[in-house]
Structures are given as C-alpha cells and as structure tokens.
Coordinates of C-alpha atoms and ligand atoms in Angstrom, one line a residue:
X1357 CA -8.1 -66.5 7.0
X1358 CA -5.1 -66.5 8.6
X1359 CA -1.6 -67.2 7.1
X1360 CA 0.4 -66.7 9.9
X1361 CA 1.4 -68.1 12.7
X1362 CA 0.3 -66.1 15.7
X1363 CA 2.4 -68.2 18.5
X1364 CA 5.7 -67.0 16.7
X1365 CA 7.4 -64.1 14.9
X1366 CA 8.2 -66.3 11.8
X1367 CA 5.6 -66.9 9.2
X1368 CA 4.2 -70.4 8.1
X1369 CA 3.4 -70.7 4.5
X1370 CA 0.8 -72.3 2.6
X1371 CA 2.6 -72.9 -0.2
X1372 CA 6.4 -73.7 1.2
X1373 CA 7.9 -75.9 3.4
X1374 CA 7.1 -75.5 7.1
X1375 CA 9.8 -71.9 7.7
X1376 CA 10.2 -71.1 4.5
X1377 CA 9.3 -67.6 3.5
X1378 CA 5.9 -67.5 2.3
X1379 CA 6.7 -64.9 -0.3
X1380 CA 9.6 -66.8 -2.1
X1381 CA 8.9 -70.0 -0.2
X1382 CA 8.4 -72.2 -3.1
X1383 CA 11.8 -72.3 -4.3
X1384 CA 13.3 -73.2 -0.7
X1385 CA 13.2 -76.0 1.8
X1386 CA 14.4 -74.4 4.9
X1387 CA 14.3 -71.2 6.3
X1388 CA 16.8 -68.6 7.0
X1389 CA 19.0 -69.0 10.1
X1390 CA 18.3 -66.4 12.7
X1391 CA 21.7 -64.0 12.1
X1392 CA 20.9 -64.2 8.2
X1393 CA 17.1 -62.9 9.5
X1394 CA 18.9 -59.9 11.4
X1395 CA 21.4 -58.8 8.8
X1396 CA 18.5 -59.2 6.4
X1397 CA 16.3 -57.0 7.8
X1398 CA 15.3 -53.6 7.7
X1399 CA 12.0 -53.8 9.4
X1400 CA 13.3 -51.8 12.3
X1401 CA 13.8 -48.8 10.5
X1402 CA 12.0 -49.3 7.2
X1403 CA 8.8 -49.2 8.7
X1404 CA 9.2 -45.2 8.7
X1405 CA 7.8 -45.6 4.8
X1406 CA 4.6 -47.3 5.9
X1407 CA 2.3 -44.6 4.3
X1408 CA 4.5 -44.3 1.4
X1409 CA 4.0 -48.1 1.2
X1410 CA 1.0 -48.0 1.3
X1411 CA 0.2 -44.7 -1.2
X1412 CA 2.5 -47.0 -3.1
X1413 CA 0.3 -49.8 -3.5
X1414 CA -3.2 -48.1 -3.8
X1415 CA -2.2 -45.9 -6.9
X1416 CA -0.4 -49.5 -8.3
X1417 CA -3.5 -51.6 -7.5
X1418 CA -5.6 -48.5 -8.9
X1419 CA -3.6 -48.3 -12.4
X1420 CA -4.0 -52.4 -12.7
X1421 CA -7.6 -52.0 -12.5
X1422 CA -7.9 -49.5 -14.7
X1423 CA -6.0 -51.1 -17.2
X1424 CA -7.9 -54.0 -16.7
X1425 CA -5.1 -56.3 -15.2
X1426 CA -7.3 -56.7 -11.7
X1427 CA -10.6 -56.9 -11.3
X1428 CA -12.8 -54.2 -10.0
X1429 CA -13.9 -56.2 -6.8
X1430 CA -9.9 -57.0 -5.9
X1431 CA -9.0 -53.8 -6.7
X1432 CA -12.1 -52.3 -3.9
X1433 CA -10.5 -55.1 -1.2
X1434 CA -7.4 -54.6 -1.4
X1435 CA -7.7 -50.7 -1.2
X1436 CA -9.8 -51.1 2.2
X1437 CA -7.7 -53.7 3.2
X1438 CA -4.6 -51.2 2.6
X1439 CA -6.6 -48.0 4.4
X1440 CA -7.1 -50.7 7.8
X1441 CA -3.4 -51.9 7.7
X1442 CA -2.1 -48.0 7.6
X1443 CA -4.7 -47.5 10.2
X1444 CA -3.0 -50.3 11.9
X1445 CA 0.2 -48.5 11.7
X1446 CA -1.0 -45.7 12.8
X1447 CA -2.6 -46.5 16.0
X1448 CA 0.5 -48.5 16.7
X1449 CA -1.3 -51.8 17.0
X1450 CA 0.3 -53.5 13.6
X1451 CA 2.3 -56.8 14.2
X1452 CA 4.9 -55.6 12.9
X1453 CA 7.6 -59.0 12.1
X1454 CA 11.3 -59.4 12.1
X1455 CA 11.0 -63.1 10.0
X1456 CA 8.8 -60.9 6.9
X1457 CA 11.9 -58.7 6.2
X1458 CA 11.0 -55.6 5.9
X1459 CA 8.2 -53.1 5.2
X1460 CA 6.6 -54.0 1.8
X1461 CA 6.2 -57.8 3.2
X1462 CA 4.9 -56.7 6.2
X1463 CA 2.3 -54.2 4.7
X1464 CA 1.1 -57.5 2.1
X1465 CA 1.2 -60.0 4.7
X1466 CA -1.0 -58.4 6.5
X1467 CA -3.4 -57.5 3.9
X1468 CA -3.5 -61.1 2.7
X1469 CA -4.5 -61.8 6.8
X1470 CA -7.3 -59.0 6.2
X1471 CA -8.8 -59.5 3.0
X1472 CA -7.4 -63.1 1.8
X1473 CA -7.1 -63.8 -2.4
X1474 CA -7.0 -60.9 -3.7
X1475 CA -4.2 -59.6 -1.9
X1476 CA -1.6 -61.7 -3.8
X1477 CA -2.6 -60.5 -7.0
X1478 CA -1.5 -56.8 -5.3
X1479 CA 2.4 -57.4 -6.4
X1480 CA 1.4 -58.1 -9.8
X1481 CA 3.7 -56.2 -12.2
X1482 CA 5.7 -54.4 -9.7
X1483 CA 8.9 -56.0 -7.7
X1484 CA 10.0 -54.4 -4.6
X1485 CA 12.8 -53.0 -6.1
X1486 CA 10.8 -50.5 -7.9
X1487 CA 8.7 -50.4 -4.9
X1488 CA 11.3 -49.5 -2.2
X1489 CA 12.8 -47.1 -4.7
X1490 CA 9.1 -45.4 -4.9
X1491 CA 8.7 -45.2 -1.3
X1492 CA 11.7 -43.8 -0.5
X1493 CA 11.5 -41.3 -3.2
X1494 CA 8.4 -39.8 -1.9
X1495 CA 9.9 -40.0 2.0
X1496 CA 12.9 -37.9 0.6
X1497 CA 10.7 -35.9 -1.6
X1498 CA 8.7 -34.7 2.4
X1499 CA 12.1 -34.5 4.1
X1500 CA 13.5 -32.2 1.4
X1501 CA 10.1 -29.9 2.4
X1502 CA 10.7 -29.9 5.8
X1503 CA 14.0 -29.1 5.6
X1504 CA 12.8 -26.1 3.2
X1505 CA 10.2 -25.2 5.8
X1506 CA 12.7 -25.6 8.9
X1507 CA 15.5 -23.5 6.7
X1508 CA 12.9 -20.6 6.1
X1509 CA 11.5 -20.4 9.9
X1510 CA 15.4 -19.9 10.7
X1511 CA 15.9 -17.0 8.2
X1512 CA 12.7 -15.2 9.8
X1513 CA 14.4 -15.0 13.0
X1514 CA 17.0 -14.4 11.6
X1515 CA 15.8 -11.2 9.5
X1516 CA 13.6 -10.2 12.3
X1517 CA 17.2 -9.8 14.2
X1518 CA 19.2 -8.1 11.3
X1519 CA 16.1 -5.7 11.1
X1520 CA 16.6 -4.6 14.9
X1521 CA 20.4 -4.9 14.4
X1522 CA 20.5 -3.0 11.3
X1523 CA 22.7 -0.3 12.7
X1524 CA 24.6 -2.0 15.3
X1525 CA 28.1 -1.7 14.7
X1526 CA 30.3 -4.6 15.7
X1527 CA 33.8 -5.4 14.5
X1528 CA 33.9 -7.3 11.3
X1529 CA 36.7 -9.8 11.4
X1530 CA 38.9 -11.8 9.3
X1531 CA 41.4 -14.4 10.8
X1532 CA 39.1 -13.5 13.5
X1533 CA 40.9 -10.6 13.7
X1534 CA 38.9 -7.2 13.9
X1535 CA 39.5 -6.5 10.7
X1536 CA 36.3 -3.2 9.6
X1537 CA 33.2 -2.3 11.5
X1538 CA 30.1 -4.0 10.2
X1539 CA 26.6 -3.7 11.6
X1540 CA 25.5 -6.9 13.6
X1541 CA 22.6 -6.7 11.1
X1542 CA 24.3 -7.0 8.1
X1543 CA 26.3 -10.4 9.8
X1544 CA 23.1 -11.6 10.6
X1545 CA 22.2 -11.4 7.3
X1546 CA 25.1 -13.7 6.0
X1547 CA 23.3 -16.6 7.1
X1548 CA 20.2 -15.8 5.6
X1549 CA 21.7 -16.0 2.1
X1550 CA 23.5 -19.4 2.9
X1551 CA 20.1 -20.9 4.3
X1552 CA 18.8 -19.4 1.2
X1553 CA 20.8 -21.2 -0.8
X1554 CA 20.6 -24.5 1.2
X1555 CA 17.2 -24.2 0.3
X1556 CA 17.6 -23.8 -3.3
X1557 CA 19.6 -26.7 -3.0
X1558 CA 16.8 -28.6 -1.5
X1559 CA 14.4 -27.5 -4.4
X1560 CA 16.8 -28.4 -7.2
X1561 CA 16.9 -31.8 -5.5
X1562 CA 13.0 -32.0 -5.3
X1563 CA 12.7 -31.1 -8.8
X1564 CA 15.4 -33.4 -9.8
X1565 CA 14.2 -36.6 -7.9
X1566 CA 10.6 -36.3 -8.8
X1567 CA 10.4 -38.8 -11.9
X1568 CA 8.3 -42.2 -10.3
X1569 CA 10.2 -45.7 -10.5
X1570 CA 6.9 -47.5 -10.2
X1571 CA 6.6 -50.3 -12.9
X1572 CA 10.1 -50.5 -13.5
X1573 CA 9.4 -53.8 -11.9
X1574 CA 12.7 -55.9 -10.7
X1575 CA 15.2 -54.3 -13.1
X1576 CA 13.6 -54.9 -16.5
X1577 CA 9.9 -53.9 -16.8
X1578 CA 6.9 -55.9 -16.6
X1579 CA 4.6 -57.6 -19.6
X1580 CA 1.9 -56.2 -18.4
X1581 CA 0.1 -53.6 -19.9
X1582 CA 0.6 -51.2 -17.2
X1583 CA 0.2 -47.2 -17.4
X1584 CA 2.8 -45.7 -15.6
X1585 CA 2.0 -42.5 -15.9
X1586 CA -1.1 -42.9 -14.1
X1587 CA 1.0 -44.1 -11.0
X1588 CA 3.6 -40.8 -11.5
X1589 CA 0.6 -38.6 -11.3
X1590 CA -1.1 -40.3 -8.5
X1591 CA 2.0 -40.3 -6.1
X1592 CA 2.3 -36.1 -7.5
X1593 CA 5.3 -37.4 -9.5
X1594 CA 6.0 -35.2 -12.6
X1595 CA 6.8 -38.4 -15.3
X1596 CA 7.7 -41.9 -14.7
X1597 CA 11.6 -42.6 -14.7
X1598 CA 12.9 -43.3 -18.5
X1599 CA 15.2 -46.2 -17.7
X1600 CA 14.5 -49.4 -15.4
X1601 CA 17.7 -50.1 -15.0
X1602 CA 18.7 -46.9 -13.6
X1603 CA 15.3 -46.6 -11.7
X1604 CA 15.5 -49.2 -9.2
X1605 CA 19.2 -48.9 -8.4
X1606 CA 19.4 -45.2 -8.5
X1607 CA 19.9 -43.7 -5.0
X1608 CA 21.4 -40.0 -6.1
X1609 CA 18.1 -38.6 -4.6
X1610 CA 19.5 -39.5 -1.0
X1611 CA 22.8 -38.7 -2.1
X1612 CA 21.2 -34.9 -2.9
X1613 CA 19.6 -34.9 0.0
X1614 CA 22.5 -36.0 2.3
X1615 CA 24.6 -33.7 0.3
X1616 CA 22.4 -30.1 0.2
X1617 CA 21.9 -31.4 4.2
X1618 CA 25.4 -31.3 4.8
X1619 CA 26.0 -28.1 3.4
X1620 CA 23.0 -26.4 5.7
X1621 CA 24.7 -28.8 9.0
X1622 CA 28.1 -27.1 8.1
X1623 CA 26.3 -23.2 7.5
X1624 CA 24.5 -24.4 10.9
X1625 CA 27.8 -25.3 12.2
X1626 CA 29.6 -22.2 11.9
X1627 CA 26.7 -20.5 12.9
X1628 CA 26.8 -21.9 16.0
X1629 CA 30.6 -21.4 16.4
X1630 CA 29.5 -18.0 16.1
X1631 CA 27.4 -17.5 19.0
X1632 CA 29.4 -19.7 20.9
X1633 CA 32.3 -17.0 20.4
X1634 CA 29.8 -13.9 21.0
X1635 CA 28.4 -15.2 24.3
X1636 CA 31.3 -15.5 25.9
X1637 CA 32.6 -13.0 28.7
X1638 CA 35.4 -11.8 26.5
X1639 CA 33.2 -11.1 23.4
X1640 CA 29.7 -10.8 25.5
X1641 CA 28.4 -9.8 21.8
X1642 CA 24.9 -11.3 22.5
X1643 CA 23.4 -13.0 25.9
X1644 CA 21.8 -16.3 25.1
X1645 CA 17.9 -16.8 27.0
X1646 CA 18.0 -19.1 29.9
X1647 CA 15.9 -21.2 27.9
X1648 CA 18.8 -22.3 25.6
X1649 CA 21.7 -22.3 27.8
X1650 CA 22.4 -24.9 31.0
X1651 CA 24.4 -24.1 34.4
X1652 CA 27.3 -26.0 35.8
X1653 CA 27.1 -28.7 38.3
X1654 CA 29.9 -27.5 40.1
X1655 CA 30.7 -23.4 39.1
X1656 CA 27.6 -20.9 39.8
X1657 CA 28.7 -18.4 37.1
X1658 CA 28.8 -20.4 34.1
X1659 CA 25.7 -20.2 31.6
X1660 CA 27.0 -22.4 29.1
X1661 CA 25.9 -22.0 25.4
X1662 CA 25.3 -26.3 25.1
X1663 CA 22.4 -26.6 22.4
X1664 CA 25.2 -24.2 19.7
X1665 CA 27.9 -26.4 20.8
X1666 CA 25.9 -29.5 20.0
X1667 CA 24.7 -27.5 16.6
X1668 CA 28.1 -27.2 16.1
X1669 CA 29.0 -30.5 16.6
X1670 CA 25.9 -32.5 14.8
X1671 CA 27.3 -31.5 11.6
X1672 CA 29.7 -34.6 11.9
X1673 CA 26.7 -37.2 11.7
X1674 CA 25.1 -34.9 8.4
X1675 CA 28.8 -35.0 7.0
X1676 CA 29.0 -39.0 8.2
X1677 CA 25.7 -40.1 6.6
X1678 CA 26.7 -38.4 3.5
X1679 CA 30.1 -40.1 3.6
X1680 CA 28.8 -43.2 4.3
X1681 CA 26.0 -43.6 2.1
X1682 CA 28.7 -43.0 -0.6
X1683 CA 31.1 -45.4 0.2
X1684 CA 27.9 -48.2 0.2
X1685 CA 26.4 -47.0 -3.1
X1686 CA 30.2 -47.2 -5.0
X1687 CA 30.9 -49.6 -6.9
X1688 CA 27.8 -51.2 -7.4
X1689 CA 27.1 -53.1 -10.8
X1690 CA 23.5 -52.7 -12.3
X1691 CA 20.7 -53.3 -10.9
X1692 CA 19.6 -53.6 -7.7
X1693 CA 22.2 -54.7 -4.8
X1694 CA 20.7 -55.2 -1.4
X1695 CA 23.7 -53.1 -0.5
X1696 CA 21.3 -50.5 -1.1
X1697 CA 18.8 -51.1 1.8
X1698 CA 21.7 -49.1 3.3
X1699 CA 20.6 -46.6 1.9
X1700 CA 17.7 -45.4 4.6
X1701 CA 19.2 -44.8 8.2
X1702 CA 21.5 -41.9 7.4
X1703 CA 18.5 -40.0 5.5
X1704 CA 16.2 -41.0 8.4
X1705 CA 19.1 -39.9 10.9
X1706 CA 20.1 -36.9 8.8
X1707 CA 16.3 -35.6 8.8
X1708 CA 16.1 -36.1 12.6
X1709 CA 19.4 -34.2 13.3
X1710 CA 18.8 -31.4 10.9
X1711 CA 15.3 -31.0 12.4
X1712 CA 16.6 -30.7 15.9
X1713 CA 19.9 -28.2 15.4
X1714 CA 17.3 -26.1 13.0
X1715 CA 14.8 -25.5 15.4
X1716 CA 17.8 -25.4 18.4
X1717 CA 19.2 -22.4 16.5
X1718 CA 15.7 -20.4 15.6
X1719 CA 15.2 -20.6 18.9
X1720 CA 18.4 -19.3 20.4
X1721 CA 18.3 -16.5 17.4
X1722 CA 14.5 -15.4 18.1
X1723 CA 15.9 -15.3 21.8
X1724 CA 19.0 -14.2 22.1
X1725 CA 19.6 -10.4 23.4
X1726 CA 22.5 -8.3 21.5
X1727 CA 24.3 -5.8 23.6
X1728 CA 25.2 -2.9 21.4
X1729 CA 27.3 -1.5 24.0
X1730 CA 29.8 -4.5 24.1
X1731 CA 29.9 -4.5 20.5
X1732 CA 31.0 -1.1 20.0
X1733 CA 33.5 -1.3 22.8
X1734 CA 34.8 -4.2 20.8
X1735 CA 35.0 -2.1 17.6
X1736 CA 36.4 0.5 19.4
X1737 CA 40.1 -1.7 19.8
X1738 CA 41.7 -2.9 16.8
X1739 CA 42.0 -0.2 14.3
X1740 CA 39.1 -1.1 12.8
X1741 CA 38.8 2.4 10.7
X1742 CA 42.3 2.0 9.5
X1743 CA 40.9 1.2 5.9
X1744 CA 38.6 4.3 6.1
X1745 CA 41.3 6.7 7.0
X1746 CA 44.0 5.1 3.6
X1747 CA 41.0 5.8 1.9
X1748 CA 40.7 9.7 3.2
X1749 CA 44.5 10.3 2.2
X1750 CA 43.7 9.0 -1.3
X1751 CA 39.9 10.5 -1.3
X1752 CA 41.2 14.3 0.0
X1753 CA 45.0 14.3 -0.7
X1754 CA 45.0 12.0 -4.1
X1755 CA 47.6 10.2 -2.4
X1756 CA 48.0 6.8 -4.6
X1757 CA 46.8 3.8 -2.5
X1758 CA 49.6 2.2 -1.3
X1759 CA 51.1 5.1 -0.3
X1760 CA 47.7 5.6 2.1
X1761 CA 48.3 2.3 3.2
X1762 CA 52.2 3.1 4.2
X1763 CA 51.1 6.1 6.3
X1764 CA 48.4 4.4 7.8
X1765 CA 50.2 2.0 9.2
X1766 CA 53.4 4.4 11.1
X1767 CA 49.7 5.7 12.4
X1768 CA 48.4 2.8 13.6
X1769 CA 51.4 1.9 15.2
X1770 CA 51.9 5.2 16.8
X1771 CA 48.2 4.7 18.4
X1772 CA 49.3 1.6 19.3
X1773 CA 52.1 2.4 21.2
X1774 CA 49.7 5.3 22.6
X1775 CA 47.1 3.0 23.9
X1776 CA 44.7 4.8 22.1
X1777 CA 42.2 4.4 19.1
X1778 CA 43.3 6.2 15.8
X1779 CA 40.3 8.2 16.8
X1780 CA 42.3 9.5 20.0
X1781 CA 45.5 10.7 18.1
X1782 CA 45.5 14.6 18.4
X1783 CA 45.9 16.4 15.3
X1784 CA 49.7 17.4 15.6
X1785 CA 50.5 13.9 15.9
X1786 CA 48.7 12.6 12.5
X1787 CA 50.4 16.1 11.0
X1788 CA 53.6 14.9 12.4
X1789 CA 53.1 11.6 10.3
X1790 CA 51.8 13.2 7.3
X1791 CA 51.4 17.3 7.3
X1792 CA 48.5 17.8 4.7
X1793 CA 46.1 15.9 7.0
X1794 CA 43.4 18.4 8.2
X1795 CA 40.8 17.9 11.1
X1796 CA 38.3 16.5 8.3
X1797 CA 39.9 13.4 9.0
X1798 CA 38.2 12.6 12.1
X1799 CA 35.1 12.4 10.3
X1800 CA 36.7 9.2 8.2
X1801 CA 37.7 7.9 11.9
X1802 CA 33.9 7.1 13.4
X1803 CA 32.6 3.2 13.0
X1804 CA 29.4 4.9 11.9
X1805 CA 30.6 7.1 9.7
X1806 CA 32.9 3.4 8.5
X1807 CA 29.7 1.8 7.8
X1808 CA 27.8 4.5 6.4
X1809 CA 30.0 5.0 4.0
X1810 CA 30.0 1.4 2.7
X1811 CA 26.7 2.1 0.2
X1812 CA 27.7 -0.4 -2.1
X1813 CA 25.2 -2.9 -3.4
X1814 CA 25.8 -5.7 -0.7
X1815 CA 27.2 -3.4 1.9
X1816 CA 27.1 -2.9 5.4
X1817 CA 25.6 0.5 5.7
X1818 CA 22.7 0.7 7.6
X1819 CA 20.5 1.5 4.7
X1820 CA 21.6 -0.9 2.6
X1821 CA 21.1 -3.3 5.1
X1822 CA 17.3 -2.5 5.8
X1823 CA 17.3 -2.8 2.5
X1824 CA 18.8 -5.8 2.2
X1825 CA 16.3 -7.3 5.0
X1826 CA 13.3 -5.9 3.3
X1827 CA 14.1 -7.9 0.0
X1828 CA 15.4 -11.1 2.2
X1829 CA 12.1 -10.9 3.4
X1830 CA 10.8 -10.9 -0.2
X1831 CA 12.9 -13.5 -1.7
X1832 CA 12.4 -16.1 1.2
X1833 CA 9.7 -15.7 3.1
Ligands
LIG99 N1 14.2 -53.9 2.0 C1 14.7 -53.8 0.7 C2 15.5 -52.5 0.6 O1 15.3 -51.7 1.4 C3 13.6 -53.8 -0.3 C4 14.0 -54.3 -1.7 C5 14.4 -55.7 -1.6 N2 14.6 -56.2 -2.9 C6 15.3 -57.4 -3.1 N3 15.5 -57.7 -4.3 N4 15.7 -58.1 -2.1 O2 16.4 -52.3 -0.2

C-alpha cells in the first residue's frame, strides 16, 4: 500500500487532513507553509545518519520483540523492510522528501510504503529525540575513529621522516629567531607527540560518549517494559545513559569532538605554517613534490606551497564549528530544543575538512625532500652555539653562569661585527675577550658537537632522537 502521494514531495495522510503531516497529522488541520518546511528541515544533511537510523531501529524493533512488546512476525517485516530501505539508500534510489522532515521520518515512511501495518508499531517506546541523539552518537563515535586513524597515518610519515632526519641539524628557533641547533628529526618529531595527543583526545571522547540514549523516549522514558541494555549492547554501546533528561538534550559528544578537532586543525595549522616557511627560497629547508604544490599563471618560477596554506587556513572552519555549535547549544533549558538539530553540519563539515588537510599533509610530509645542505648553512648564521660555548666557560673554567653569559655575548658581538660565525674567531681574539679560554673550545663551537651533547631525556641528540622515533613508533603506531 501506498501512503504517499507520488505526484508531489508532500505526503497525504490517512489519518489527517488532506497536508497535514501524516506523523503528527491528527492534531492539525493544515499543513505547514513552505518557509516553515525549509527552516524545519534537516533532510538535506541529516540523511548522512541513514545507517545509523537504521542500526537504530533494528536493535529497537529487536529489543521490543524480545521483550514481548511486538510480535515476532512485525518484528521479521519491519527488519527486512529496514535492510531494503538502507539498500535504498545506498544505491541512491530512496525518495528522499523535503515535506517528511528529516531522516527518521523519511526512513519510517518509507517502511510503512514497503511493508504497511507493522511499520507504525516501529516508534513504539522511543521518540525521535532519543532517536536522533542515538544516531548521531554512533556517527560521532566513527568520525572520532577516523580522525584516530587519519592522525596515526600522519605520525607514520612523520616518524619515517624524523628517522631519515635524525641527524640533520637545522637551526632551532624561538621568536623565529635561530635560537640552538636541533636535528630536523627531532622537529619532526614535535608533531608526532601533538597528533599523539589529539588522538588521545579523540579516545577519551569515544570512551566518554559511548553510554546509548535509546529508550530515553521524548524526555521522560517510556511505560513500556523495554530493556535498554539490550539496545546499548547491540549498537557496541558500553551502558545505556543514566538520565533521560540529560540523554536526549545532551550534545557534549559533538562539543568533544569539535573541540579535540580543533586542537588537531590548529597543530595541523602550525604545521603547515611550518612548511610554508621551510619551502621558501630564503629558508629552502625542504622542497615540496610537484604533486602538492601548483605553478603561477603568470610567473614561471613560482612553485607555490597551496595545499599547506589551505591546511593552514582550514583551521578557521574547525575553530568556527566549534564556536558555533556552542553559541546554539547555550542557554538551552531542558529537554530537547529543536535548536539542537543544529547540532550536525559543523561535525559533518568538521569531519570532511579534517579528513582532507590530514591526508593533504601526510602526503606533502611522505613527499617532501629535506636539503641538509640548506639547513646547515642556516645554522651556520645566527650564533646558534652561543649557549654551548657559556656552557664551556662554566663546564672548563667554573665560571658562574651569568658571568658565561656576559662573555659570550662581547663574543658574539665581536663575530658579528667580524662577519664571521663564533666558530671563525681565531684563538687570540676569544683570549683577548677572556684569557683562560684554550683551543678546547672549538670543540663546544660545532652544531654537531651542539646537538650531541644535548643527551637529555627528550633531547635533540641524534641518539636520543632515534630513540625517541623507535618508541613513537611503539606508542602510536
Ligand atoms: N531532526 C531532528 C533533529 O535533528 C530530530 C529530532 C526532532 N525532535 C523533535 N521533537 N522535533 O534534532
């Protein structure tokens, strides 16, 4: 039997007045006008949770008929009639309609077109408040896995790098100003531990969001003598949610997910400021592949780093989405608010955008060709073993720190005036600065002997950092 009317997009119901919605039609007389049917829905997007819908409704339809609240012949429709329609779906052939709202009235229409009677018993003791709170639960629950999965395919280029790199020197800055040779390794490996911890992030909010609202009905609970932890288990939820009330109008699982995403968009972000900086002809740290940089319509030359700049720039959506969903969700009295259908475009957005700049930037990291050469030239200006020789004239003259410091610095200035590197000072001249310094010095005055010497756990040495890369490789991957 059919229940709809197949010459329009609106829906003619048996039971309501000719327009009226056939779900709630019995308590209206007239449908909605056509703006109210556009602000009201959220087909367009919400059609993304079809198979959560739909895993929704067969482990609900499952748990009535165990508990004996549908018969075992319903229950055996309406689960076919639930694998066609997200067959439907799937093949792109569902008739998908603006006038039924949104998803979960889409999916049930449908299934009352397919398999008639039984399916309205389907929404028995369950509202679509608990319903959209369950689908979107287990969309964010995937999303927060691929973000895990798309974070730890970026630290494996990234290790495989810091593992070539692990004894390149470069110039270690702050103020982004050369500041003590590092090993390009040992950088690299940075952004492995803040990717690690964007994906800790991600598994705290799994774990945190994985209690099932199912059965909390509209805001209350149901009379019926449902078994909600059945449902939890079937939709690989770890315990149904203690409180109706919060259930169906708690949205803190996007808000953890927008939140942990807009940290990674931000570590992404600076990332990509990163190699916009190293690949240009002034730094010429790293050469991006052809394959991840674009030419210029009008100069030759230019091989322009685009897909870091847009990395860099996609972080404002993340942040946006986050911001946003915030500003809907505040304020809102108990229970459910349709405010809260809000709720689903910056997570879908968000998911799309991290997917893209995460797979952008393992790509330009598994391609991208340091040159070793520029970075020492680099470290060579700058002074960068300044530190190292302070810490000679306390090491082998027990000169007190600050002291170290002082004479370090007429040095540096007296290279500087030079032209030269500390390195290139001649003895007499450091003697002439301070007498008791002996030709032992030089050895403090190498970037490799600088980042040798820097042992310490977490440090830039290049044993500590193939170290460091071994165990990154154990921890995360
Ligand atoms: N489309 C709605 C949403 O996404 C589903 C819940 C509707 N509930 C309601 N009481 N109108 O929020």
């Amino acid at each position: 039997m059919s229940i709809t009317d197949p010459s329009s997009d609106t829906v003619a119901a048996p039971t309501a007045e000719p327009g009226a919605n056939q779900l709630w039609g019995g308590r209206f007389a007239a449908g909605p006008a056509a703006i109210m049917e556009r602000i009201n829905a959220s087909i367009g997007f919400d059609r993304k949770l079809a198979a959560q819908d739909i895993a929704g409704s067969q482990a609900h339809a499952a748990m009535l008929c165990r508990q004996g609240i549908l018969s075992e012949d319903d229950a055996r429709r309406i689960q076919a009639g639930l694998t066609q329609v997200l067959q439907e779906i799937d093949s792109g052939v569902f008739p998908f309609k603006t006038a039924l709202e949104d998803i979960h009235m889409n999916v049930e229409s449908r299934l009352a077109e397919l398999i008639g009677e039984p399916a309205k018993r389907l929404h028995t003791a369950r509202s679509r408040n608990d319903q959209v709170a369950t689908d979107f639960k287990l969309w964010v629950r995937e999303a927060l896995d691929r973000l895990d999965a798309g974070l730890c395919d970026l630290q494996a280029a990234l290790i495989e790098q810091a593992e070539r790199h692990a004894a390149t020197v470069m110039p270690g800055f702050t103020h982004l100003q050369p500041a003590q040779p590092v090993t390009f390794g040992h950088h690299l490996l940075a952004y492995v531990e803040m990717f690690g911890r964007d994906r800790s992030r991600a598994g705290a909010a799994r774990a945190r969001l994985n209690e099932c609202p199912l059965g909390s009905a509209a805001l209350a609970g149901t009379p019926y003598p449902i078994d909600r932890d059945q449902t939890a288990a079937a939709l690989g939820f770890d315990r149904p949610t203690a409180n109706s009330l919060d259930a169906v109008s708690d949205r803190d699982f996007a808000l953890d997910y927008l939140a942990g995403a807009a940290i990674a968009a931000i570590h992404l972000s600076r990332f990509a400021e990163e190699i916009v900086v190293w690949c240009t002809a002034q730094f010429g740290f790293i050469r991006l592949s052809d394959a991840f940089t674009t030419g210029s319509s009008i100069m030759p030359q230019k091989r322009n780093p685009d897909a870091a700049e847009l990395v860099r720039a996609k972080a404002g959506r993340v942040i946006g989405a986050l911001t946003g969903l915030l500003v809907a969700l505040k304020g809102l009295p108990l229970a459910y608010s349709k405010d809260m259908q809000e709720d689903k475009e910056p997570v879908f957005e968000t998911d799309d955008t991290l997917a893209l700049c995460l797979a952008a930037t393992a790509g330009m990291v598994r391609d991208m060709v340091a040159d070793p050469a520029a970075m020492r030239r680099a470290a060579e200006r700058g002074f960068l073993t300044a530190t190292d020789l302070a810490d000679w004239l306390v090491q082998e003259l027990g000169m007190p720190f600050r002291e170290a410091h002082h004479v370090t610095g007429r040095l540096v200035r007296l290279a500087d005036d030079q032209g030269k590197g500390l390195a290139a000072l001649d003895l007499a001249t450091l003697q002439g600065v301070e007498p008791r310094i002996t030709a032992d010095v030089y050895r403090a005055l190498s970037l490799d002997a600088s980042v040798a010497s820097r042992r310490s756990f977490g440090g830039t040495a290049p044993e500590r950092v193939r170290a460091a890369a071994a165990c990154a490789r154990e921890r995360f991957l």
